[in-house]
Amino acid sequence: MERFDVVVVGAGHAGIEAALSSARMGLKTACVTMRLDRIGHLPCNCSIGGPAKGHMAREVDALGGQMGVTTDYALTHIRRVGTSKGPAVQTVRAHVCKDLYPELMQQTMRSQPNLTLIEAMVTHIETANGKVTGVYLSSPNTYHLTPNTFIPCTSVILTTGTFLNGLCHEGKKKTSAARHGDQPSISLSDWLLDLGVNLRRFKTGTTPRIRKSSIDFTKAPALDSEPDAGPFSFLHDQTFARAELLPCWQTRTTAETHQIIGDNLQESAMYSGQIEGVGPRYCPSIEDKVVRFSGKDSHPVFLEQETWNGEEIYVQGVSTSLSAEVQIALLRTIPGLENVDMMRPGYAVEYDMADPLQLTPHLMSKLVDGLFLAGQLNGTSGYEEAAGQGIVAGINAARFAQNESPIDFPRHTSFIGVMVDDLVTKGVEDPYRMLTARAEHRLMLRHDNADQRLTTLGREIGLVDDLRWARFCDKQEQIARGFASLENTYVNESHNEKLAQIGQDAVRQKASFFDLMKRPSVDLAKLEEIAQITNQTLWLPADSKAREQLELNAMYDGYLKQQTRQADRAKKLDEMKIPSHFEYQTLKGISYESLEKLGRIKPTTVGQASRIPGVRPSDIALLIGFLKASKSLAGKRNDA
């Protein structure tokens, strides 16, 4: 078979972004998946975004990725979230049509230059001299047979999701499957073990699907969409929903629900001991909620319509591995669902995941050059976490294939960077979910400014096309011009009388309009009023998003400067590189715990080393001193 630069294994959210980014960077790319008709499939809920997840979806978009663009076209419902909190937390959460979203993704993949789609199963990867040389394929329907096709390549990206040794559980019923309707991959998991990858078992789950026409909506209040919440993609000024946006509905479990669950825990695959894998801490099953939070009378349940015109409703909040009989019984104790018809029961799925501590910060395996891992395989949960890893792996696999230096994603530049650093530095004990609280510089990493943080990088590496770049440059020019006008337009004591007429406090000596905007009562509209009554000439952008950036930067100016200083200090540590074969035993006085963890994780920078749990600050100081001394000595030798 023909040679490719990059081969992506899997076509879920990680695989899509990995394959598209590699192809858009000009690399000859193949995406191998067991079913071409399942590209972009949404096996769990129909949601994109939400707290922290919305930030990452916007970051993928800002880099030139596809998730946000497709979401805007497949949208059925959208709402703002985090509105009671500050801008660091605020984002949007959308529902997409589960038929249309994969259809659009498949169209995008098929039409992408440099990208070839292959329906097959990758059974194992060929290596030579510590580097990837290609992959072996077999028919997706005969995964147990000897592979018969070899594809030579330079880089491989594994984005296998829950497919490695996937096992689905519904009560006491077990099915060898990666998810509903998809067979697992067995041999690739065996190959990873032989390579030396530390594999563990994780668990995730999904909820029952119920028939919309069997719901009594008089008992489940509607949560309407907010059409003015704005688009996901920076490419768009609006969304492109095919009809009037849909609501979702809210109800709650009851004491009777909890009683049925408690009486039937032996029917739960998880509580019967049938499941070995570790489940998600931040998205537990309904039986886990009832046991862990026994003091709660009820838990919220959201009813989400999965397609524009279909009958399937996703019961958000009722992920379960109970038997089908128990599931229908507990559903009928929830207000509005007394006579509900269950179309498909929920289930749990166990799968093999790979320890991310064996990855570099560029998501390349430390065991073999050219092998990259992304998505749920690395121990994460969620579509957005997968997409974020996918674009990082796609970028760096492409650059590896071109013999170019990898791209870093520091913590202070993106939520994607926070996630990747957490994975490769701290590892995971349970499925990792991105939270805004994980980002120490989150006021700098807002949903609204992802383009300012990442689009220039996307352009430099070849992901951002001319249309996106032109829009970005126009917005940035408006922001810069507006900022200059605010900084260079002043009021002074002679204007105090007029300021008092519109309820504004007096100024001492003089104040720029940017300083005035730091007042809680002053926004751009108020500044325009002040300019008019004081006969000042003030230029402000017409674009609402550019105006928003000016207001936010003024409102949080002090906090942003403080976080910038903190980020700069962290950046200095991240710029101190540690040689790949550094011998930590040469550090005299280092603690045994630090020695073991540094030697095992092999951080690439002092900054990464300082974030490893259990590594002492005193040991980091020793490391810095040793590296500086070694650099100084090397410099003297070169001078000699």
XYZ file of C-alpha atoms in Angstrom:
640
model
C 0.000 0.000 0.000
C 1.112 3.596 -0.553
C 3.162 5.353 2.097
C 1.652 7.977 4.412
C 3.314 10.545 6.627
C 0.747 10.130 9.413
C -1.742 7.337 10.138
C -4.552 8.083 12.605
C -6.258 5.079 14.195
C -9.858 5.898 15.085
C -12.309 8.548 13.932
C -14.018 9.785 17.059
C -13.538 13.327 18.313
C -9.807 12.891 18.924
C -9.230 11.070 15.639
C -11.117 13.655 13.597
C -9.105 16.592 14.927
C -5.838 14.643 14.674
C -6.440 13.592 11.058
C -7.736 16.970 9.896
C -4.912 18.920 11.537
C -2.247 16.686 9.992
C -3.845 16.890 6.537
C -4.397 20.655 6.767
C -0.715 21.073 7.600
C 0.035 19.452 4.243
C 0.958 15.956 5.431
C -0.196 12.881 3.549
C -2.559 11.427 6.132
C -4.647 8.268 6.485
C -7.441 7.803 8.995
C -8.213 4.150 9.692
C -11.533 3.339 11.346
C -13.566 0.156 11.687
C -16.734 1.793 10.326
C -16.691 4.826 8.058
C -20.379 5.408 8.786
C -19.517 5.973 12.480
C -17.068 8.834 11.934
C -18.067 11.581 14.384
C -20.535 9.328 16.191
C -21.805 10.660 19.533
C -22.117 7.487 21.638
C -23.063 9.217 24.870
C -24.964 12.504 25.164
C -25.620 15.033 22.423
C -23.774 17.880 24.201
C -20.779 19.947 23.186
C -19.378 22.456 25.685
C -20.242 23.287 29.252
C -17.961 24.421 32.099
C -14.296 24.149 30.999
C -15.360 21.894 28.120
C -16.730 24.894 26.243
C -13.382 26.628 26.738
C -11.559 23.686 25.152
C -13.972 23.446 22.227
C -13.316 27.137 21.525
C -9.552 26.566 21.789
C -9.716 23.719 19.270
C -11.624 26.070 16.998
C -9.161 28.921 17.511
C -6.326 26.644 16.405
C -8.189 25.817 13.187
C -10.016 22.681 14.340
C -13.437 21.418 13.306
C -15.559 20.755 16.421
C -16.892 24.302 16.813
C -17.649 24.755 13.111
C -19.680 21.557 12.910
C -21.455 22.324 16.185
C -22.733 25.625 14.778
C -24.305 23.791 11.824
C -25.690 20.797 13.759
C -27.027 22.878 16.674
C -30.442 22.034 18.181
C -30.139 23.750 21.594
C -27.760 26.210 23.249
C -27.513 27.947 26.600
C -24.983 30.026 28.494
C -23.489 28.402 31.588
C -21.650 29.911 34.538
C -23.537 33.190 34.217
C -23.705 33.644 37.995
C -19.902 33.578 38.117
C -17.109 35.602 36.565
C -15.931 35.565 32.935
C -13.241 32.954 33.688
C -16.000 30.368 34.162
C -18.647 31.541 31.696
C -19.069 29.629 28.438
C -21.807 27.932 26.417
C -23.233 24.427 26.210
C -24.914 23.154 23.073
C -26.883 20.130 21.979
C -26.324 18.887 18.455
C -28.360 16.588 16.246
C -26.824 13.126 16.602
C -27.678 12.338 12.987
C -26.510 15.601 11.443
C -23.282 16.096 13.408
C -21.596 12.867 12.194
C -22.987 13.409 8.702
C -21.292 16.821 8.522
C -18.073 15.460 10.012
C -17.999 12.684 7.434
C -18.495 15.196 4.619
C -15.630 17.298 6.001
C -13.292 14.318 6.284
C -14.088 13.035 2.789
C -13.527 16.426 1.180
C -10.297 17.253 3.027
C -7.235 17.328 0.712
C -4.314 15.087 1.777
C -6.644 12.829 3.806
C -7.486 9.219 2.895
C -10.176 7.309 4.821
C -9.705 3.547 5.248
C -12.262 1.136 6.702
C -10.208 -1.474 8.513
C -8.818 -2.481 11.892
C -5.253 -1.777 12.964
C -3.960 -4.927 14.639
C -0.460 -3.801 15.533
C 2.250 -1.290 14.718
C 5.586 -2.058 13.136
C 8.708 -0.479 14.640
C 12.413 -0.512 13.858
C 15.313 1.029 15.782
C 12.920 2.553 18.296
C 10.776 4.289 15.652
C 7.392 3.678 14.048
C 7.598 2.302 10.500
C 3.969 1.462 9.752
C 0.742 -0.288 10.745
C -0.839 -3.642 9.925
C -4.510 -3.851 8.995
C -7.122 -6.564 8.876
C -10.778 -6.596 7.959
C -12.785 -4.878 10.716
C -15.100 -7.893 10.823
C -12.282 -10.425 11.341
C -10.161 -8.772 14.004
C -8.939 -12.145 15.280
C -7.343 -13.124 11.962
C -3.764 -12.590 10.856
C -3.302 -9.060 9.499
C -2.815 -8.911 5.760
C -2.120 -5.291 4.802
C 0.833 -3.101 5.753
C 0.808 0.715 5.524
C 4.241 2.321 5.865
C 4.269 5.657 7.673
C 6.394 7.901 9.888
C 3.889 8.768 12.631
C 0.944 6.897 14.123
C -1.723 8.465 16.349
C -3.852 6.076 18.417
C -7.291 7.520 19.232
C -9.083 4.282 20.067
C -11.463 5.595 22.742
C -13.185 2.709 24.530
C -12.341 0.146 21.831
C -9.329 -1.586 23.421
C -10.739 -4.782 24.981
C -14.116 -3.054 25.320
C -16.668 -4.897 27.467
C -20.235 -3.615 27.894
C -22.306 -4.316 31.015
C -26.071 -4.190 31.413
C -26.940 -5.711 34.760
C -25.369 -9.181 34.801
C -25.288 -9.307 31.017
C -21.817 -8.839 29.491
C -21.123 -8.158 25.821
C -17.740 -7.913 24.134
C -18.206 -4.484 22.550
C -16.613 -1.054 22.562
C -20.015 0.629 22.712
C -23.534 -0.089 21.457
C -23.210 -1.591 17.963
C -19.384 -1.630 17.748
C -16.996 -4.538 18.259
C -13.834 -4.051 20.328
C -10.180 -4.160 19.323
C -8.227 -6.969 20.969
C -4.883 -7.413 19.243
C -3.839 -3.747 19.415
C -4.187 -3.851 23.181
C -1.927 -6.906 23.259
C 0.649 -5.098 21.122
C 0.706 -2.120 23.509
C 1.291 -4.466 26.444
C 4.177 -6.108 24.623
C 5.640 -2.659 23.933
C 5.686 -1.953 27.657
C 2.694 0.378 27.909
C 1.080 0.333 31.351
C -2.554 -0.524 30.646
C -5.327 -0.202 33.219
C -9.074 -0.691 33.134
C -11.354 2.332 33.231
C -15.132 2.487 33.054
C -17.625 4.898 31.592
C -21.339 4.668 31.035
C -24.380 6.004 29.286
C -28.042 6.473 30.113
C -31.279 4.905 28.943
C -32.971 6.423 25.886
C -36.702 6.979 26.246
C -39.536 7.741 23.818
C -40.455 11.412 23.650
C -44.142 10.774 22.968
C -44.423 8.780 26.222
C -43.290 11.703 28.454
C -45.699 13.901 30.397
C -44.036 17.287 29.867
C -46.491 19.035 32.188
C -44.394 17.600 35.047
C -41.003 18.474 33.525
C -40.412 22.224 33.137
C -38.767 23.292 29.897
C -35.379 24.993 29.707
C -35.530 27.026 26.524
C -32.579 27.672 24.255
C -30.851 31.044 24.244
C -30.414 31.826 20.535
C -28.363 34.947 21.317
C -25.744 32.902 23.236
C -23.589 33.167 20.131
C -21.770 30.686 17.908
C -19.087 28.233 18.983
C -16.756 28.991 16.099
C -14.799 32.229 15.718
C -15.445 31.794 11.991
C -19.123 32.580 12.422
C -21.228 35.552 13.416
C -24.223 33.305 14.063
C -25.276 29.679 14.283
C -26.956 27.810 11.429
C -29.688 25.746 13.063
C -32.011 24.102 10.542
C -35.130 24.969 12.511
C -36.232 26.797 15.645
C -33.991 25.709 18.506
C -35.328 23.012 20.807
C -35.744 23.147 24.596
C -34.602 20.515 27.048
C -36.609 19.569 30.128
C -35.787 19.194 33.799
C -37.121 16.792 36.408
C -35.693 14.975 39.455
C -35.321 11.546 40.979
C -37.497 10.737 43.987
C -37.217 8.773 47.222
C -38.947 5.902 45.421
C -36.285 6.031 42.700
C -33.567 5.759 45.314
C -35.371 2.894 47.056
C -35.552 0.863 43.837
C -31.856 1.466 43.174
C -30.889 0.545 46.737
C -32.948 -2.632 46.622
C -31.330 -3.736 43.369
C -27.661 -2.853 43.786
C -26.849 -6.519 43.279
C -28.184 -6.049 39.727
C -25.665 -3.266 39.066
C -22.593 -4.463 37.187
C -20.496 -2.050 39.215
C -21.775 -2.936 42.690
C -21.951 -6.665 42.046
C -18.179 -6.705 41.515
C -18.545 -7.567 37.837
C -16.770 -4.372 36.727
C -13.073 -4.050 37.515
C -12.496 -0.640 35.914
C -12.402 2.700 37.726
C -15.327 4.977 36.904
C -15.510 8.769 36.472
C -15.470 10.785 39.685
C -17.244 13.827 38.239
C -19.931 12.031 36.234
C -20.952 9.050 38.384
C -23.690 6.542 37.646
C -27.082 7.016 39.269
C -26.463 4.070 41.583
C -23.132 5.607 42.607
C -24.880 8.917 43.364
C -27.491 7.225 45.523
C -24.851 5.330 47.526
C -22.273 8.117 47.849
C -24.793 10.882 48.550
C -27.290 8.966 50.628
C -28.352 12.140 52.443
C -29.781 13.702 49.290
C -33.510 13.342 48.674
C -33.198 13.703 44.903
C -30.853 14.364 42.004
C -31.517 16.517 38.935
C -32.418 14.841 35.655
C -32.399 16.553 32.251
C -34.257 15.268 29.224
C -32.340 16.054 26.038
C -33.684 15.516 22.532
C -31.033 13.730 20.480
C -32.168 14.579 16.946
C -34.311 17.198 15.255
C -37.341 15.023 14.592
C -36.600 11.723 16.315
C -38.229 10.172 19.363
C -35.047 9.370 21.339
C -34.562 11.365 24.536
C -31.297 11.132 26.471
C -31.898 10.972 30.247
C -28.985 13.100 31.446
C -28.092 12.252 35.049
C -29.176 8.600 34.966
C -26.069 6.825 33.669
C -26.424 3.237 34.850
C -25.345 -0.381 34.516
C -28.453 -1.812 36.183
C -30.499 -4.440 34.375
C -33.063 -3.257 31.834
C -35.944 -4.347 34.076
C -34.671 -2.232 36.984
C -33.970 0.708 34.669
C -37.540 0.930 33.405
C -38.851 0.589 36.969
C -36.726 3.428 38.338
C -37.472 5.665 35.341
C -41.196 5.379 36.017
C -40.732 6.835 39.513
C -39.447 10.136 38.082
C -42.036 12.926 37.593
C -43.143 13.063 33.981
C -41.864 9.574 33.231
C -44.576 7.535 34.969
C -45.664 5.881 31.708
C -42.404 6.177 29.829
C -41.348 3.787 27.109
C -37.642 2.887 27.248
C -36.229 2.598 23.716
C -32.751 1.415 24.762
C -31.309 0.659 28.202
C -28.208 2.346 29.553
C -25.005 0.383 30.018
C -21.448 0.661 31.321
C -18.362 -0.046 29.247
C -14.959 -1.160 30.507
C -11.893 -0.593 28.358
C -8.109 -0.516 28.450
C -6.457 2.885 28.912
C -2.773 3.739 28.649
C -0.893 5.457 31.476
C -0.296 9.040 30.257
C 2.830 9.305 32.442
C 4.504 7.361 29.622
C 3.884 10.264 27.222
C 5.870 13.425 26.516
C 4.154 16.843 26.770
C 3.606 16.518 23.003
C 1.606 13.270 23.512
C 4.309 11.095 21.959
C 5.133 7.786 23.625
C 8.402 7.676 25.562
C 8.728 4.029 24.478
C 8.880 4.466 20.710
C 9.405 7.576 18.572
C 6.567 8.522 16.239
C 3.796 6.883 18.288
C 1.251 9.365 19.640
C -1.772 8.697 21.870
C -4.823 10.943 22.259
C -8.306 10.977 23.730
C -10.049 8.541 26.021
C -7.166 6.086 25.576
C -5.135 8.452 27.788
C -7.607 8.217 30.647
C -9.824 11.209 29.938
C -13.594 11.481 29.576
C -15.575 13.750 27.298
C -15.748 14.732 23.650
C -13.989 18.061 24.206
C -11.059 16.590 26.140
C -10.623 14.116 23.279
C -10.741 16.820 20.610
C -8.186 18.926 22.483
C -5.749 16.033 22.700
C -6.452 15.085 19.105
C -5.372 18.430 17.713
C -2.222 18.461 19.894
C -1.283 14.955 18.730
C -2.130 15.765 15.115
C 0.066 18.868 15.115
C 3.022 17.145 16.732
C 2.759 13.920 14.733
C 2.812 16.023 11.565
C 5.823 17.962 12.741
C 7.603 14.755 13.762
C 7.003 13.364 10.280
C 8.617 16.496 8.851
C 11.533 16.306 11.290
C 10.466 19.621 12.844
C 10.500 20.559 16.527
C 7.276 19.852 18.455
C 4.810 22.509 19.574
C 4.418 23.149 23.299
C 1.074 24.036 24.872
C 1.996 25.712 28.184
C -0.508 25.848 31.029
C -0.782 29.632 30.896
C -1.877 29.667 27.238
C -4.803 27.232 27.169
C -7.038 24.783 28.984
C -5.716 22.264 26.467
C -2.244 22.932 27.860
C -3.478 22.502 31.430
C -5.067 19.154 30.541
C -2.025 17.799 28.697
C 0.327 18.891 31.487
C -1.924 17.316 34.125
C -1.995 14.030 32.198
C 1.730 13.681 31.503
C 2.907 15.148 34.831
C 0.391 13.908 37.403
C -1.167 10.930 35.657
C -4.745 9.789 36.312
C -6.377 7.594 38.948
C -9.858 7.854 37.430
C -11.243 9.256 34.156
C -9.980 12.842 33.860
C -12.492 15.601 33.307
C -11.463 19.193 32.623
C -12.576 21.663 35.310
C -12.041 25.422 35.368
C -10.567 25.007 38.862
C -7.663 23.019 37.396
C -6.332 26.165 35.642
C -4.391 28.482 37.960
C -4.427 31.262 35.329
C -8.048 30.830 34.301
C -8.851 34.551 34.114
C -6.356 34.665 31.248
C -7.886 31.546 29.662
C -11.409 32.762 29.060
C -13.915 31.329 26.590
C -14.077 34.692 24.824
C -10.347 35.203 24.129
C -9.309 31.750 22.868
C -8.623 33.222 19.428
C -6.274 35.852 20.851
C -4.347 33.125 22.649
C -4.105 30.499 19.910
C -5.024 31.650 16.406
C -1.600 33.156 15.681
C -0.047 29.802 16.613
C -2.543 28.005 14.389
C -1.563 30.277 11.501
C 2.161 29.743 12.048
C 1.868 25.960 11.882
C -0.467 25.945 8.881
C -3.880 25.188 10.410
C -5.570 28.584 10.128
C -6.788 29.348 6.602
C -6.962 32.773 4.957
C -10.627 33.389 5.816
C -10.169 32.699 9.530
C -6.933 34.710 9.566
C -8.541 37.724 7.883
C -11.404 37.714 10.420
C -8.950 37.414 13.287
C -6.694 40.215 12.039
C -9.654 42.540 11.516
C -10.883 41.900 15.068
C -7.401 42.376 16.523
C -6.958 45.635 14.612
C -10.246 46.925 16.007
C -9.237 45.948 19.549
C -5.811 47.582 19.215
C -7.218 50.769 17.719
C -9.933 50.948 20.370
C -7.431 50.347 23.167
C -5.132 53.093 21.828
C -8.037 55.522 21.705
C -9.058 54.675 25.282
C -5.486 55.050 26.556
C -4.911 58.364 24.775
C -8.199 60.116 25.490
C -8.424 61.904 28.850
C -10.681 63.805 31.138
C -9.291 66.153 33.772
C -10.497 68.265 36.689
C -12.068 70.773 34.305
C -14.548 68.065 33.268
C -15.677 67.164 36.799
C -18.809 69.293 36.675
C -19.984 67.562 33.515
C -19.055 64.151 34.937
C -21.217 64.922 37.971
C -24.181 65.648 35.670
C -24.209 62.004 34.584
C -23.550 60.591 38.045
C -19.795 60.065 37.728
C -17.268 60.734 40.468
C -14.743 63.504 39.981
C -11.201 62.792 38.773
C -7.988 64.109 40.294
C -5.694 65.781 37.814
C -6.547 63.568 34.835
C -7.658 60.038 33.942
C -7.665 58.113 30.671
C -10.881 56.669 29.356
C -9.368 53.212 29.931
C -9.000 54.100 33.626
C -12.581 55.381 33.709
C -13.781 52.047 32.340
C -12.364 50.283 35.395
C -15.219 51.829 37.359
C -18.054 49.323 37.950
C -20.645 51.726 36.515
C -18.776 52.499 33.290
C -18.927 50.503 30.076
C -18.237 51.534 26.495
C -21.709 52.990 26.056
C -21.155 55.198 29.100
C -17.734 56.241 27.767
C -19.356 57.328 24.518
C -21.721 59.492 26.583
C -18.779 60.963 28.538
C -16.918 61.680 25.301
C -19.931 63.480 23.909
C -20.524 65.783 26.907
C -16.814 66.569 27.289
C -16.268 67.144 23.552
C -13.679 64.329 23.307
C -12.961 62.373 20.124
C -13.133 58.673 20.909
C -12.852 55.805 18.416
C -14.486 52.543 19.432
C -15.028 49.366 17.378
C -18.416 48.470 16.001
C -17.796 44.752 16.386
C -19.488 43.511 19.564
C -16.796 40.900 20.263
C -14.021 43.494 19.974
C -15.945 45.783 22.317
C -16.360 42.914 24.791
C -12.585 42.420 24.901
C -11.986 46.095 25.694
C -14.497 46.029 28.539
C -13.208 42.799 30.070
C -9.576 43.874 29.878
C -10.394 47.131 31.656
C -12.650 45.543 34.251
C -10.068 42.917 35.246
C -6.911 44.855 34.427
C -5.310 44.487 37.863
C -6.101 40.788 38.185
C -4.893 40.092 34.642
C -1.596 41.833 35.303
C -1.157 39.813 38.488
C -1.864 36.515 36.692
C 0.466 37.549 33.865
C 3.294 38.064 36.358
C 2.589 34.643 37.877
C 2.513 33.057 34.427
C 5.796 34.735 33.509
C 7.460 33.219 36.574
C 6.126 29.784 35.660
C 7.214 30.320 32.057
C 10.816 30.859 33.155
C 10.823 27.439 34.840
C 9.265 25.848 31.752
C 11.998 27.384 29.600
C 14.656 25.567 31.650
C 15.026 22.334 29.689
C 16.158 19.072 31.273
C 18.290 16.823 29.021
C 16.350 13.712 27.956
C 18.916 11.349 29.494
C 19.563 13.351 32.652
C 20.821 11.200 35.545
C 19.020 12.349 38.689
C 21.329 10.222 40.820
C 23.996 12.866 40.202
C 22.021 15.336 42.333
C 23.556 15.129 45.792
C 21.056 15.515 48.611
C 17.877 14.853 46.615
C 15.129 12.969 48.463
C 14.400 9.346 47.606
C 10.763 10.130 46.706
C 11.772 12.919 44.313
C 14.494 10.739 42.815
C 12.024 7.932 42.100
C 9.338 10.187 40.616
C 11.673 12.329 38.514
C 13.405 9.239 37.176
C 10.108 7.550 36.318
C 8.267 10.496 34.762
C 11.351 12.081 33.138
C 10.059 15.684 32.960
C 11.291 17.723 30.020
C 11.512 21.040 31.890
C 12.086 22.272 35.430
C 8.552 23.658 35.382
C 7.101 20.229 34.693
C 9.344 18.706 37.361
C 8.068 21.226 39.924
C 4.454 20.160 39.253
C 4.999 16.450 39.885
C 3.113 15.552 43.079
C 5.529 14.685 45.879
C 8.602 16.386 44.413
C 9.940 18.767 47.060
C 10.675 22.445 46.347
C 14.125 21.961 47.897
C 14.862 19.245 45.337
C 13.743 21.551 42.510
C 16.172 24.160 43.846
C 18.962 21.548 43.732
C 17.986 20.670 40.156
C 18.021 24.316 39.057
C 21.408 24.882 40.637
C 22.880 21.798 38.988
C 21.511 22.703 35.541
C 22.805 26.270 35.785
C 26.240 25.050 36.900
C 26.335 22.500 34.071
C 25.366 25.174 31.533
C 28.035 27.530 32.854
C 30.677 24.801 32.717
C 29.674 23.880 29.164
C 29.948 27.526 28.162
C 33.479 27.772 29.574
C 34.503 24.633 27.686
C 33.151 26.044 24.451
C 35.031 29.315 25.022
C 38.217 27.371 25.622
